mmCIF file of the C-alpha atoms, coordinates in Angstrom:
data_MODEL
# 
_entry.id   MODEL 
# 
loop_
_atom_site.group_PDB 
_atom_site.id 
_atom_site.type_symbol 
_atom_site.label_atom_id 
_atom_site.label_alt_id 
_atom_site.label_comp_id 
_atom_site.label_asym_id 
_atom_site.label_entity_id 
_atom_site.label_seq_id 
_atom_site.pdbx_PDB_ins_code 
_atom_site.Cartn_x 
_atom_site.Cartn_y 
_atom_site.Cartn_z 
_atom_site.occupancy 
_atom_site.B_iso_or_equiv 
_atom_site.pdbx_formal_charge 
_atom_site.auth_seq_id 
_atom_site.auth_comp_id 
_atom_site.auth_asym_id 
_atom_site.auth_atom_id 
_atom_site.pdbx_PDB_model_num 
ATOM 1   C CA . UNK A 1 1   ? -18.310 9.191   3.185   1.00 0.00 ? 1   UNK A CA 1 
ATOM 2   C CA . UNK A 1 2   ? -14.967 7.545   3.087   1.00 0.00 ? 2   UNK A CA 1 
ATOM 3   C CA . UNK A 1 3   ? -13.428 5.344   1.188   1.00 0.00 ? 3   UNK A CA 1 
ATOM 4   C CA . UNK A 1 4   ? -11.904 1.847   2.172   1.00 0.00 ? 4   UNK A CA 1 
ATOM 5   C CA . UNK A 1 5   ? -9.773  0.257   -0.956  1.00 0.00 ? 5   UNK A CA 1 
ATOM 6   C CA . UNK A 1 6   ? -7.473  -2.356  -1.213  1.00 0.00 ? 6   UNK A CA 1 
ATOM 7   C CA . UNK A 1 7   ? -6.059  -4.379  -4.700  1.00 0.00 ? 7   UNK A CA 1 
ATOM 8   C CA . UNK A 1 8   ? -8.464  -7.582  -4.061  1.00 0.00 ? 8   UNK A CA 1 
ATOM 9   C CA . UNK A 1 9   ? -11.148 -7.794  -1.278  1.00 0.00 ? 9   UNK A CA 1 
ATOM 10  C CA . UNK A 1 10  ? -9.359  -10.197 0.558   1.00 0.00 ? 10  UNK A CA 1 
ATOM 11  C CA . UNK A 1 11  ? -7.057  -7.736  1.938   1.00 0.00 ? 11  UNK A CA 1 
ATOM 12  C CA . UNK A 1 12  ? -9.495  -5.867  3.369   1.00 0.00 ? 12  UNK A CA 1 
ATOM 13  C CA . UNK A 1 13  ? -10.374 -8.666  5.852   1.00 0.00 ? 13  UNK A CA 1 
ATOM 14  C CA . UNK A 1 14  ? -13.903 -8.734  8.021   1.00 0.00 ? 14  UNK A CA 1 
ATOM 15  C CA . UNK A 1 15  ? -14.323 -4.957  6.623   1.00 0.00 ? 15  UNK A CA 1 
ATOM 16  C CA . UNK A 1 16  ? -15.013 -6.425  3.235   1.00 0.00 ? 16  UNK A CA 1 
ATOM 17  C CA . UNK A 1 17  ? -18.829 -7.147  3.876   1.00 0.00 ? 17  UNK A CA 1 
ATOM 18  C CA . UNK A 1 18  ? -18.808 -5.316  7.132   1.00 0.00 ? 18  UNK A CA 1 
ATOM 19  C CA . UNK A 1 19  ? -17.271 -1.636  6.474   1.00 0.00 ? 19  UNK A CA 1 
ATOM 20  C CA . UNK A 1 20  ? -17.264 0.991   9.805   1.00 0.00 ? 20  UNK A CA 1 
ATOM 21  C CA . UNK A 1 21  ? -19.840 3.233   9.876   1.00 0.00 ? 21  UNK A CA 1 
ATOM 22  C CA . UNK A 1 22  ? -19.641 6.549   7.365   1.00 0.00 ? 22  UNK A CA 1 
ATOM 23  C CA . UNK A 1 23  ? -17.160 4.290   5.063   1.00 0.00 ? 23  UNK A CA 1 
ATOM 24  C CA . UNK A 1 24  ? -17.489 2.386   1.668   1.00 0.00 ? 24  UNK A CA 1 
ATOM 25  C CA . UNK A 1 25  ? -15.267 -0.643  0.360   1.00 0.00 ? 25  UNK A CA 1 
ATOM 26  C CA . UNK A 1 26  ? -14.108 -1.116  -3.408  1.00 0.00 ? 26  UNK A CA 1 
ATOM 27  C CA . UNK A 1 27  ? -11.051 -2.704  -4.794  1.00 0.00 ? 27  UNK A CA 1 
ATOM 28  C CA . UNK A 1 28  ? -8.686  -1.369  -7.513  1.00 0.00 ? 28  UNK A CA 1 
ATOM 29  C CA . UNK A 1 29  ? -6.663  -4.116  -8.975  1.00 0.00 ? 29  UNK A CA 1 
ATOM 30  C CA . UNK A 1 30  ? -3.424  -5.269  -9.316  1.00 0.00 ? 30  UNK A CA 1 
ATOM 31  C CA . UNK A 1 31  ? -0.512  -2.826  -9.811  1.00 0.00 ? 31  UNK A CA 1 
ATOM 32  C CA . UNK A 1 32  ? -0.114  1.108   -9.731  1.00 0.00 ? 32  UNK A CA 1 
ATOM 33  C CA . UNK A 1 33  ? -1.351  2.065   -13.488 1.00 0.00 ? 33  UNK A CA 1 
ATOM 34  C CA . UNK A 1 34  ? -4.364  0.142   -12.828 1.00 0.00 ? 34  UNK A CA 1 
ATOM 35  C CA . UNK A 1 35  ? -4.486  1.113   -9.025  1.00 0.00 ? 35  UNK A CA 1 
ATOM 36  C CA . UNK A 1 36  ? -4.672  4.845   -10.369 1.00 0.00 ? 36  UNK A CA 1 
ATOM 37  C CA . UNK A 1 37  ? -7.558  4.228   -13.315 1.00 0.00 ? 37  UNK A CA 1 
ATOM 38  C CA . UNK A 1 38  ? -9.808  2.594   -10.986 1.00 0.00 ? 38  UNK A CA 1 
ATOM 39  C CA . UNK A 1 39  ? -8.705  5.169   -7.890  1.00 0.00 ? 39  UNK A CA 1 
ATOM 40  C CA . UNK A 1 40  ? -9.610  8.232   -10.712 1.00 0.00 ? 40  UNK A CA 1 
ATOM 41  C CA . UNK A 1 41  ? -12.964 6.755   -11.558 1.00 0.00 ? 41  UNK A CA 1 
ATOM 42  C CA . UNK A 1 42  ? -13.923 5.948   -7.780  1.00 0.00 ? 42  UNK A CA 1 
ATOM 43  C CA . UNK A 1 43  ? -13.154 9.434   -6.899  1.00 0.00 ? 43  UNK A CA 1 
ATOM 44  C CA . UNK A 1 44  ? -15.251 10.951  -9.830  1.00 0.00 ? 44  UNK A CA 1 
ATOM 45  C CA . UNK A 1 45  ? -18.113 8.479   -9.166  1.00 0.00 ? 45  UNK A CA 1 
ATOM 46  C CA . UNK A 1 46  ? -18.044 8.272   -5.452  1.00 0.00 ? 46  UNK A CA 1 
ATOM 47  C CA . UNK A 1 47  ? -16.585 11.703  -4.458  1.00 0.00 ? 47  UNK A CA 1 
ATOM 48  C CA . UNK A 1 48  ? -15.247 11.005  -0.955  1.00 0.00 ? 48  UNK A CA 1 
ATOM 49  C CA . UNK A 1 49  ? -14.158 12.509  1.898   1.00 0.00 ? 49  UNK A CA 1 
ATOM 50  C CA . UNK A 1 50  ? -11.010 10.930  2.317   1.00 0.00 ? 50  UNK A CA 1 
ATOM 51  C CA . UNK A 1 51  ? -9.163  7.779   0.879   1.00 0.00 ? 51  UNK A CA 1 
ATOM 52  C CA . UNK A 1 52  ? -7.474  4.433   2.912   1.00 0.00 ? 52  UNK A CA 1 
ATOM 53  C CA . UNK A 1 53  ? -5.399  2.037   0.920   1.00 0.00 ? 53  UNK A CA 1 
ATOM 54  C CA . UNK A 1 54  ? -5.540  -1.393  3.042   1.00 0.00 ? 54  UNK A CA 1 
ATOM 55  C CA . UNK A 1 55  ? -2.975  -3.859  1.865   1.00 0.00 ? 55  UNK A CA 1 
ATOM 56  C CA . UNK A 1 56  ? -0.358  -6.352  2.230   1.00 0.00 ? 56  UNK A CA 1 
ATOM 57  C CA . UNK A 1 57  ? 3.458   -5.955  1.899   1.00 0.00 ? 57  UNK A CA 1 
ATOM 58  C CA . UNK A 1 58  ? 6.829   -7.055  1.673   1.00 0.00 ? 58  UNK A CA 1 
ATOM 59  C CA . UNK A 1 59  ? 10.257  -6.524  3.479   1.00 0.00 ? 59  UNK A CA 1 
ATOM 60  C CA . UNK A 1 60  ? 13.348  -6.269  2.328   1.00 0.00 ? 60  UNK A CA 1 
ATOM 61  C CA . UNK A 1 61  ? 15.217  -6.418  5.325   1.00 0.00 ? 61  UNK A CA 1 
ATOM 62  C CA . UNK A 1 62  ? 14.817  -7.014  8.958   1.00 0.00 ? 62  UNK A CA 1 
ATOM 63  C CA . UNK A 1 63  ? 14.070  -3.559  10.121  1.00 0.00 ? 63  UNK A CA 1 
ATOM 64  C CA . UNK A 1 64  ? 10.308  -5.306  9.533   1.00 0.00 ? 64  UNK A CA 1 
ATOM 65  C CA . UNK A 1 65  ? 8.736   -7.601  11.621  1.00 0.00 ? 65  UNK A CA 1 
ATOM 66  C CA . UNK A 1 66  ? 6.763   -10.089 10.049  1.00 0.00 ? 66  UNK A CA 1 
ATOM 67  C CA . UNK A 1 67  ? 3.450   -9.073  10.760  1.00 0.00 ? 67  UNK A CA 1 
ATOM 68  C CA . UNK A 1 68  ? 4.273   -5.723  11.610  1.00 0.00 ? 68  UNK A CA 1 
ATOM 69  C CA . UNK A 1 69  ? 1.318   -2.641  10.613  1.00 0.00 ? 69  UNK A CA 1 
ATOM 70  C CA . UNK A 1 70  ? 2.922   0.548   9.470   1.00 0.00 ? 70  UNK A CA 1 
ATOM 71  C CA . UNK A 1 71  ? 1.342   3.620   7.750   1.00 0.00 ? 71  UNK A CA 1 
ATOM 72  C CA . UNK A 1 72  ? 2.834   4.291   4.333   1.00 0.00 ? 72  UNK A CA 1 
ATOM 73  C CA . UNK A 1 73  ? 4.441   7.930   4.887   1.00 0.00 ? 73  UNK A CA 1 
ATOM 74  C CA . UNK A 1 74  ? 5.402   8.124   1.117   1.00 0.00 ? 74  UNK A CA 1 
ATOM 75  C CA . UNK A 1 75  ? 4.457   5.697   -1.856  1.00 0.00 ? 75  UNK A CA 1 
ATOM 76  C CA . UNK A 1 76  ? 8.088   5.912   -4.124  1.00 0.00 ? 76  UNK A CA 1 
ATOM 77  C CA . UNK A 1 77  ? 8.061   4.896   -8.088  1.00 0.00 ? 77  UNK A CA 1 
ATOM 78  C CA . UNK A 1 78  ? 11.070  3.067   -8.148  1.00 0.00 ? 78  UNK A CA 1 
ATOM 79  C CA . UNK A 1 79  ? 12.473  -0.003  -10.773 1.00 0.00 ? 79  UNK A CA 1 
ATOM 80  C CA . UNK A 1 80  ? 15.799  -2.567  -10.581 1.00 0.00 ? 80  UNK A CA 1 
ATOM 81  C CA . UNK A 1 81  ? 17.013  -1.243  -13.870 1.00 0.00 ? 81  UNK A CA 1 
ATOM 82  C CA . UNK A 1 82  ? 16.664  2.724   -12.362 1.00 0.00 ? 82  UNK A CA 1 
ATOM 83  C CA . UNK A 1 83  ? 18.806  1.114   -9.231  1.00 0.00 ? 83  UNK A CA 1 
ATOM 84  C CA . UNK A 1 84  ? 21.101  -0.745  -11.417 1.00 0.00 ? 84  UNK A CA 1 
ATOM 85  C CA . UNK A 1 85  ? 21.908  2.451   -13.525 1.00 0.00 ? 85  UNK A CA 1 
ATOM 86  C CA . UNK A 1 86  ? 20.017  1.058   -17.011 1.00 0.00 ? 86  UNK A CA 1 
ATOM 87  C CA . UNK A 1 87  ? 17.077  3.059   -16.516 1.00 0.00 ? 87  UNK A CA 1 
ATOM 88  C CA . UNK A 1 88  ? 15.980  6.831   -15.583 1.00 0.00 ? 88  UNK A CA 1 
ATOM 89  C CA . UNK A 1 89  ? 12.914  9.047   -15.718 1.00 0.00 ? 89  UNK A CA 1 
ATOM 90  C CA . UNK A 1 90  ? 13.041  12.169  -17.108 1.00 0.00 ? 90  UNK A CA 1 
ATOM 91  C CA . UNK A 1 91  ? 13.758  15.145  -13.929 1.00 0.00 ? 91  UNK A CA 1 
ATOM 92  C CA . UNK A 1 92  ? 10.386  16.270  -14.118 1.00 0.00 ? 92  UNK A CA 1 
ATOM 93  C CA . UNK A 1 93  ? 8.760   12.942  -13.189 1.00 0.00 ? 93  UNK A CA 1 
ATOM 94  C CA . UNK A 1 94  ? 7.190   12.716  -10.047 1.00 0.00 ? 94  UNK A CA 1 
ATOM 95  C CA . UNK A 1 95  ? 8.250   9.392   -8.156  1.00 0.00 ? 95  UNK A CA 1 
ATOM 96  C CA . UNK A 1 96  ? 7.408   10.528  -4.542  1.00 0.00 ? 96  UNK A CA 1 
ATOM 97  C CA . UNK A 1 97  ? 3.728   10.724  -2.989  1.00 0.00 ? 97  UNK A CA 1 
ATOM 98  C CA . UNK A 1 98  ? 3.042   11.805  0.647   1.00 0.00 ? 98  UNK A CA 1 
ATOM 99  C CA . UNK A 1 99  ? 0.139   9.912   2.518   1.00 0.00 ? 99  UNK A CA 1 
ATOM 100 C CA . UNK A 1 100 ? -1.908  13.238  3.505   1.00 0.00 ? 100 UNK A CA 1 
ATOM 101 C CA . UNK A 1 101 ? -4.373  11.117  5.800   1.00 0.00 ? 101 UNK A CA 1 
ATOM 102 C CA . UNK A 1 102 ? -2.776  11.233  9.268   1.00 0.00 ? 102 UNK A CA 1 
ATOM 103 C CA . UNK A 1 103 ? -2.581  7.891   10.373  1.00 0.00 ? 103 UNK A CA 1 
ATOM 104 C CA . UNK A 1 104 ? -2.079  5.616   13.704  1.00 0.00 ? 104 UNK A CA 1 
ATOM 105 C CA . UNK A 1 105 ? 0.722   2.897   12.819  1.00 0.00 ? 105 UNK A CA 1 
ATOM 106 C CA . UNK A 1 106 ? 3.947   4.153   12.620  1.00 0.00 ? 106 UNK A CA 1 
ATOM 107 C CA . UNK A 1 107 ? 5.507   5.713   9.366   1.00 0.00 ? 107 UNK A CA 1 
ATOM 108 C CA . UNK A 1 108 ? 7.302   3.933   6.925   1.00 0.00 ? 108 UNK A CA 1 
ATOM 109 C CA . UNK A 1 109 ? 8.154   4.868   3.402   1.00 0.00 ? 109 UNK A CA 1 
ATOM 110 C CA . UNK A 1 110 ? 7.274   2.335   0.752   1.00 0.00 ? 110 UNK A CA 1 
ATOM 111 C CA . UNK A 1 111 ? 8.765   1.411   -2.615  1.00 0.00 ? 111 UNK A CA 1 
ATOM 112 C CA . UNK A 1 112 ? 6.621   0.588   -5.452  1.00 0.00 ? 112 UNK A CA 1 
ATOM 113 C CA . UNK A 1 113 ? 7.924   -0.901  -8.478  1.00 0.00 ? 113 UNK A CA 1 
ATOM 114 C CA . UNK A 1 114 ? 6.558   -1.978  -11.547 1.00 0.00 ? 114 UNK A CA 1 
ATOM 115 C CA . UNK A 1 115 ? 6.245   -5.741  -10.437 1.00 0.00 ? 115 UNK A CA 1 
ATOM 116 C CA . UNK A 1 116 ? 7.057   -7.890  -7.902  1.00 0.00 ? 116 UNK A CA 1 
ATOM 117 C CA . UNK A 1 117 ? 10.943  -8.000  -6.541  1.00 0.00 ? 117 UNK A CA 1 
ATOM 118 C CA . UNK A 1 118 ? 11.775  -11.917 -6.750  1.00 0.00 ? 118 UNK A CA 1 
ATOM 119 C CA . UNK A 1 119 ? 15.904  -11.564 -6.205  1.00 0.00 ? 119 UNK A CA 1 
ATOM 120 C CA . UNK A 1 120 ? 17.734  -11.002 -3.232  1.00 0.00 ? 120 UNK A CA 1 
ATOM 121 C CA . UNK A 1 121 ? 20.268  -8.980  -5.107  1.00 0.00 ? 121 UNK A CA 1 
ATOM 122 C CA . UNK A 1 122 ? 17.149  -7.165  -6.140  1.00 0.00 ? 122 UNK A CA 1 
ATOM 123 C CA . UNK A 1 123 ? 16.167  -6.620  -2.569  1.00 0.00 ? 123 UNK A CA 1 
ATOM 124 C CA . UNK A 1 124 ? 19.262  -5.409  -1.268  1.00 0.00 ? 124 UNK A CA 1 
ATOM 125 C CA . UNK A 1 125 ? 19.301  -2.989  -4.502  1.00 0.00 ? 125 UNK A CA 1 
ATOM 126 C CA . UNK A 1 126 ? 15.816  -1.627  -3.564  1.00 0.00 ? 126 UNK A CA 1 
ATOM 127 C CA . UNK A 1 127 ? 16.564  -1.408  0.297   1.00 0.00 ? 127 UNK A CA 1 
ATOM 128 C CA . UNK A 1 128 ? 17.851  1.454   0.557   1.00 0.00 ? 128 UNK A CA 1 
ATOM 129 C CA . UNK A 1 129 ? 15.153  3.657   -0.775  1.00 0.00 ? 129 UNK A CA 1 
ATOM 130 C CA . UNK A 1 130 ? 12.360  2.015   1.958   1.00 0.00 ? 130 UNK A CA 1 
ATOM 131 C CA . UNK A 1 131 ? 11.729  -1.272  4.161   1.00 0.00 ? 131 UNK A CA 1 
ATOM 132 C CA . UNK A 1 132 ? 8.448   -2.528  2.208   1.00 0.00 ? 132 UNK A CA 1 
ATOM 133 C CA . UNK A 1 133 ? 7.414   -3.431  -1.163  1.00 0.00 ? 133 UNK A CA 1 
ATOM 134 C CA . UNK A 1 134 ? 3.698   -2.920  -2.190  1.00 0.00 ? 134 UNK A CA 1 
ATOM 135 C CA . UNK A 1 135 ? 2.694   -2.349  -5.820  1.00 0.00 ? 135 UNK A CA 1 
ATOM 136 C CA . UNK A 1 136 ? -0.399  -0.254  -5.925  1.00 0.00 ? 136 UNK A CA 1 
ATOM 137 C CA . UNK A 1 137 ? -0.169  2.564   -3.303  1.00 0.00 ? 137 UNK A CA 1 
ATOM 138 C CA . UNK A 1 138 ? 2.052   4.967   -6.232  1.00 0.00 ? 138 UNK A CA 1 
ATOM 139 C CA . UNK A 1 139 ? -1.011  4.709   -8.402  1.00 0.00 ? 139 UNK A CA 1 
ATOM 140 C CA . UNK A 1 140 ? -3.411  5.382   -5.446  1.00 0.00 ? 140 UNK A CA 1 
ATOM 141 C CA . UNK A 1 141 ? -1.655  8.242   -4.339  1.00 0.00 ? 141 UNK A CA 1 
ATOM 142 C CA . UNK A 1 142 ? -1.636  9.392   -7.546  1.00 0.00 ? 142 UNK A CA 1 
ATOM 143 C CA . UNK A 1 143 ? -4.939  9.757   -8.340  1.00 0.00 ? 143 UNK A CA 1 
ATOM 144 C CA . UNK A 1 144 ? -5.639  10.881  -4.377  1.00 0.00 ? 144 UNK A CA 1 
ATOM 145 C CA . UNK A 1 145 ? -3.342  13.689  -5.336  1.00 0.00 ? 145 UNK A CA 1 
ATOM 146 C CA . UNK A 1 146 ? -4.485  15.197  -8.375  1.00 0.00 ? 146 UNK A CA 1 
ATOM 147 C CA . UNK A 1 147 ? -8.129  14.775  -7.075  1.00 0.00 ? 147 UNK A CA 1 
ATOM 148 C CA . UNK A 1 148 ? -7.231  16.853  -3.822  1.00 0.00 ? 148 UNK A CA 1 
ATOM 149 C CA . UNK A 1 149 ? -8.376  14.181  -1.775  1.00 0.00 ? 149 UNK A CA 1 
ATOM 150 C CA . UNK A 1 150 ? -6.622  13.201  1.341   1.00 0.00 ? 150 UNK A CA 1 
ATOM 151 C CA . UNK A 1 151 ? -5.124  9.773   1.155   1.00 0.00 ? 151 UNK A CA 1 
ATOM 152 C CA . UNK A 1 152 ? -3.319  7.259   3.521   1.00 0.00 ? 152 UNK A CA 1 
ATOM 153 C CA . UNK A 1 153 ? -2.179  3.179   3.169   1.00 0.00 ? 153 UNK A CA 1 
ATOM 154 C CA . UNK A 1 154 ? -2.064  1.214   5.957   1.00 0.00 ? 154 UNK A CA 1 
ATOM 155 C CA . UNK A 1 155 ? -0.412  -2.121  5.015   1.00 0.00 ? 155 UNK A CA 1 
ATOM 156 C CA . UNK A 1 156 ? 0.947   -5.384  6.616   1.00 0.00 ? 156 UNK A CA 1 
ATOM 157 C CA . UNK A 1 157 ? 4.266   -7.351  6.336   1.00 0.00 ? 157 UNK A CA 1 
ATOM 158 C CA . UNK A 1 158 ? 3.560   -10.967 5.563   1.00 0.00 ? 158 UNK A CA 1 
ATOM 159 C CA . UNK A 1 159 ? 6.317   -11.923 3.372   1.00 0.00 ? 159 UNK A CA 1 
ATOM 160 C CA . UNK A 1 160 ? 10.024  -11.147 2.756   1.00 0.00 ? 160 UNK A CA 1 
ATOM 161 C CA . UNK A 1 161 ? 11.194  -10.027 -0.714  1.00 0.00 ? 161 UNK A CA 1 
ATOM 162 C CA . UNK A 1 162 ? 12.822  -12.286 -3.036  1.00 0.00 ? 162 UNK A CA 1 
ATOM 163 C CA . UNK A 1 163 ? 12.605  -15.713 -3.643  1.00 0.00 ? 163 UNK A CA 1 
ATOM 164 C CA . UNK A 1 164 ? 10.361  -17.476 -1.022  1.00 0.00 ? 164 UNK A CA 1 
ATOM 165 C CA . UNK A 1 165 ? 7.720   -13.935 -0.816  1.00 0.00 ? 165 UNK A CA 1 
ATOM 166 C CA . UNK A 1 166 ? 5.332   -16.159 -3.326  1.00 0.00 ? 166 UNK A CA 1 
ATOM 167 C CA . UNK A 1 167 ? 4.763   -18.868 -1.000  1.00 0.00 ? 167 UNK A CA 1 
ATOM 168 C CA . UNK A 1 168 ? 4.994   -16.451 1.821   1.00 0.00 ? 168 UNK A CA 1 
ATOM 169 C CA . UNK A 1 169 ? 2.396   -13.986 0.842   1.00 0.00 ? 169 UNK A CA 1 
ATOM 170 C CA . UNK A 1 170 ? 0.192   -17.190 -0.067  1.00 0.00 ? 170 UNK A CA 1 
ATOM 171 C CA . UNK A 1 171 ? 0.556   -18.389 3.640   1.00 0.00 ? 171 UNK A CA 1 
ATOM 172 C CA . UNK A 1 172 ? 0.274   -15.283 5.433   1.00 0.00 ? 172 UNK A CA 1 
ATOM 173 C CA . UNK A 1 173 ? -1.844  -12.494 3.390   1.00 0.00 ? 173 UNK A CA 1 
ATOM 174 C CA . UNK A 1 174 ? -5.472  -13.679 5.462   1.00 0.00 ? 174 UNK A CA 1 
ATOM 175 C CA . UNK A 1 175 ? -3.759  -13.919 9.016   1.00 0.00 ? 175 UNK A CA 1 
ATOM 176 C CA . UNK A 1 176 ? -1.954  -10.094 7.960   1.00 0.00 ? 176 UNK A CA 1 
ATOM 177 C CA . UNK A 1 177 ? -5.168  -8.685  6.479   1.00 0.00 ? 177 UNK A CA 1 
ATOM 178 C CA . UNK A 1 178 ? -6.868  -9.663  9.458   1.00 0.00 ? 178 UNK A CA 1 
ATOM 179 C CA . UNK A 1 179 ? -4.621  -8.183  12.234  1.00 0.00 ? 179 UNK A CA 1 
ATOM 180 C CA . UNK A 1 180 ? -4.026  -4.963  10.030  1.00 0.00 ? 180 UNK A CA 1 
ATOM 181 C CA . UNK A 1 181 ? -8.046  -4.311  10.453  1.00 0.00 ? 181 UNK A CA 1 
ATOM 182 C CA . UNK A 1 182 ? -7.237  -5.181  14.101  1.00 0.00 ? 182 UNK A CA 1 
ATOM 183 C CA . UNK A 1 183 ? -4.750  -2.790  15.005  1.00 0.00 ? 183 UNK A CA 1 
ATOM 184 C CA . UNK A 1 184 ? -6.763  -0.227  13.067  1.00 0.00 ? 184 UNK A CA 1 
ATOM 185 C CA . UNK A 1 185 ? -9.625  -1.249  15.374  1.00 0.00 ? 185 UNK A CA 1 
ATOM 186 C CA . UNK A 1 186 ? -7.653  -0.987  18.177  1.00 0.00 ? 186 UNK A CA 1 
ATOM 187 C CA . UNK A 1 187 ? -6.170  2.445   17.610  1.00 0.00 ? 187 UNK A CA 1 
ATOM 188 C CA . UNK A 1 188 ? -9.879  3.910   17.464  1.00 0.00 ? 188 UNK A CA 1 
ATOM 189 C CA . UNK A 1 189 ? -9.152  5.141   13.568  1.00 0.00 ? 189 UNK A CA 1 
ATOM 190 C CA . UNK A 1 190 ? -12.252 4.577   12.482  1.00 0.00 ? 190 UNK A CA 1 
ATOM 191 C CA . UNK A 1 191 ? -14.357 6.043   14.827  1.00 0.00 ? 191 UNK A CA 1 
ATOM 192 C CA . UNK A 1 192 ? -13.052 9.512   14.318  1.00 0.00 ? 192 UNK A CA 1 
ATOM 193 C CA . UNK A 1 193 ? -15.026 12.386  12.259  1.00 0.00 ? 193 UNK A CA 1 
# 
């Protein structure tokens, strides 16, 4: 069995009620630290074969397409103060997590920070670490990684960071979480071993 998650079941479109064959649905909540609790305890309880993370997503700039599917390459722990210089983790923290589930939408590395980026200035500050903001895929990977279970995120652009992403997100996450499971169709992901 595998395991399809995402923060809400909305994001996880028509596979919500109607997973692929050989693959299970749960959700984990909003944000990394409670992303990783609930990924821990679904990997103790469910013990699967392999993890997806399905999910919306930011941009900060316009390397993203609105729209656009990409397959997070690396999930990075990152906050404003850390960029602004009033803020940083001790050298033995990890902040970097590798998807290890080989995925079909191109790679893109993907910035998590503790909440939502609603500045531009804060944009352009995160930018240059990644293209997207998500929150949950750190805490995902986390758990993914201490578990030894392969892990992946496939996520959607529907909004741009900063000011306007609230209304954005609200007017976009359905039509996103829908073509995401479409181009995942399309690709013929889930119908490998």
């Amino acid at each position: 069995m595998r395991l399809l998650l995402s923060a809400f079941m909305p994001e996880l479109g028509p596979l919500a009620g109607d997973p692929p064959p050989g693959w299970e649905t749960a959700t984990v909540g909003i944000g990394a630290v409670t992303a990783a609790a609930a990924t821990a305890r679904l990997l103790a309880e469910r013990r699967p074969e392999a993890v997806l993370f399905l999910g919306t997503c930011g941009r900060y700039d316009g390397r993203l397409a609105l729209f656009e599917c990409l397959w997070a390459s690396e999930a990075i722990a990152v906050s404003l103060e850390e960029r602004r210089g009033g803020a940083y983790r001790p050298g033995l923290e990890r902040i970097r997590w590798a998807s290890t589930l080989p995925g079909p939408l191109p790679p893109q590395a993907v910035a998590v920070p503790p909440a939502i980026t609603n500045t531009a200035e804060g944009a352009a500050l995160l930018a240059p670490l990644a293209p997207a903001e998500h929150l949950e895929l750190t805490g995902v990977f986390a758990a993914c990684h201490a578990a030894g279970v392969p892990c992946g995120g496939a996520l959607v652009v529907v909004n741009d960071v900063g000011p306007e992403a609230p209304a954005q997100w609200k007017a976009n996450h359905a039509e996103g979480s829908q073509r995401l499971v479409e181009a995942l169709r399309a690709s013929g992901f889930f119908e490998g071993p």
